[in-house]
């Protein structure tokens, strides 16, 4: 997950972000270090003004040279290309 990276890019502390989400820093830490639900990811993405997918991969990790209507990303675990259609 890239939430910590996005917070740093936007100059937001975890305390400030926890306050914005209406939770404790301990609660936010549990989310950052765990497996949040999709609903929680939607709330986080909205609060950071990014798309949900940007919590998982950076724009730099999106691979170019696709057919129109196709996209792909680089898997952060194996380095393979994952293709998907829009």
Tab-separated table of C-alpha atoms in Angstrom:
chain	number	residue	atom	x	y	z
A	1	UNK	CA	0.000	0.000	0.000
A	2	UNK	CA	1.133	3.502	-0.755
A	3	UNK	CA	-0.866	5.432	1.847
A	4	UNK	CA	2.203	6.445	3.873
A	5	UNK	CA	3.970	7.487	0.659
A	6	UNK	CA	0.973	9.584	-0.431
A	7	UNK	CA	0.774	11.244	2.983
A	8	UNK	CA	4.451	12.167	2.730
A	9	UNK	CA	4.009	13.472	-0.858
A	10	UNK	CA	1.113	15.668	0.286
A	11	UNK	CA	2.886	16.833	3.456
A	12	UNK	CA	0.222	15.403	5.770
A	13	UNK	CA	1.171	13.828	9.088
A	14	UNK	CA	-0.467	10.614	10.237
A	15	UNK	CA	-1.961	12.554	13.167
A	16	UNK	CA	-3.493	15.154	10.818
A	17	UNK	CA	-4.814	12.416	8.550
A	18	UNK	CA	-6.279	10.430	11.433
A	19	UNK	CA	-8.054	13.587	12.608
A	20	UNK	CA	-9.377	14.184	9.086
A	21	UNK	CA	-10.774	10.636	8.997
A	22	UNK	CA	-12.210	11.009	12.491
A	23	UNK	CA	-10.124	8.254	14.051
A	24	UNK	CA	-7.225	7.813	16.426
A	25	UNK	CA	-3.631	7.518	15.266
A	26	UNK	CA	-3.662	3.956	16.647
A	27	UNK	CA	-6.683	3.148	14.475
A	28	UNK	CA	-4.992	4.660	11.425
A	29	UNK	CA	-1.799	2.733	12.175
A	30	UNK	CA	-3.786	-0.508	12.289
A	31	UNK	CA	-5.259	0.308	8.874
A	32	UNK	CA	-1.874	1.237	7.399
A	33	UNK	CA	-0.309	-1.983	8.650
A	34	UNK	CA	-3.266	-4.264	7.992
A	35	UNK	CA	-5.704	-5.112	5.237
A	36	UNK	CA	-8.361	-2.401	5.136
A	37	UNK	CA	-11.746	-3.060	3.565
A	38	UNK	CA	-12.610	-1.590	0.179
A	39	UNK	CA	-14.981	0.857	1.897
A	40	UNK	CA	-12.115	2.078	4.080
A	41	UNK	CA	-9.875	2.394	1.020
A	42	UNK	CA	-12.574	4.500	-0.663
A	43	UNK	CA	-12.693	6.836	2.353
A	44	UNK	CA	-8.905	7.127	2.430
A	45	UNK	CA	-8.710	7.778	-1.321
A	46	UNK	CA	-11.399	10.441	-1.055
A	47	UNK	CA	-9.619	12.137	1.864
A	48	UNK	CA	-6.337	12.136	-0.102
A	49	UNK	CA	-8.100	13.226	-3.321
A	50	UNK	CA	-6.775	10.244	-5.301
A	51	UNK	CA	-8.303	7.218	-7.018
A	52	UNK	CA	-8.458	3.968	-5.014
A	53	UNK	CA	-5.960	2.297	-7.365
A	54	UNK	CA	-3.424	5.012	-6.510
A	55	UNK	CA	-3.343	3.645	-2.957
A	56	UNK	CA	-1.964	0.410	-4.415
A	57	UNK	CA	0.336	1.490	-7.258
A	58	UNK	CA	1.920	4.725	-8.361
A	59	UNK	CA	1.276	6.338	-11.704
A	60	UNK	CA	4.925	5.549	-12.566
A	61	UNK	CA	4.195	1.839	-12.204
A	62	UNK	CA	1.555	1.936	-14.942
A	63	UNK	CA	2.968	0.495	-18.134
A	64	UNK	CA	2.570	2.403	-21.423
A	65	UNK	CA	2.254	1.086	-24.993
A	66	UNK	CA	-1.148	-0.563	-24.606
A	67	UNK	CA	-3.917	-0.909	-27.087
A	68	UNK	CA	-6.657	1.733	-26.737
A	69	UNK	CA	-8.874	0.822	-23.790
A	70	UNK	CA	-6.209	-1.389	-22.203
A	71	UNK	CA	-4.007	-0.691	-19.219
A	72	UNK	CA	-1.500	-2.642	-17.225
A	73	UNK	CA	0.524	-2.360	-14.062
A	74	UNK	CA	3.703	-3.932	-12.780
A	75	UNK	CA	3.078	-6.424	-9.975
A	76	UNK	CA	4.938	-5.188	-6.887
A	77	UNK	CA	5.528	-8.791	-5.780
A	78	UNK	CA	6.770	-10.611	-8.895
A	79	UNK	CA	7.550	-7.754	-11.294
A	80	UNK	CA	5.245	-9.211	-13.952
A	81	UNK	CA	2.859	-7.183	-16.074
A	82	UNK	CA	-0.832	-7.345	-15.183
A	83	UNK	CA	-3.102	-6.260	-18.059
A	84	UNK	CA	-6.702	-5.144	-17.716
A	85	UNK	CA	-9.336	-3.444	-19.851
A	86	UNK	CA	-11.066	-0.213	-18.963
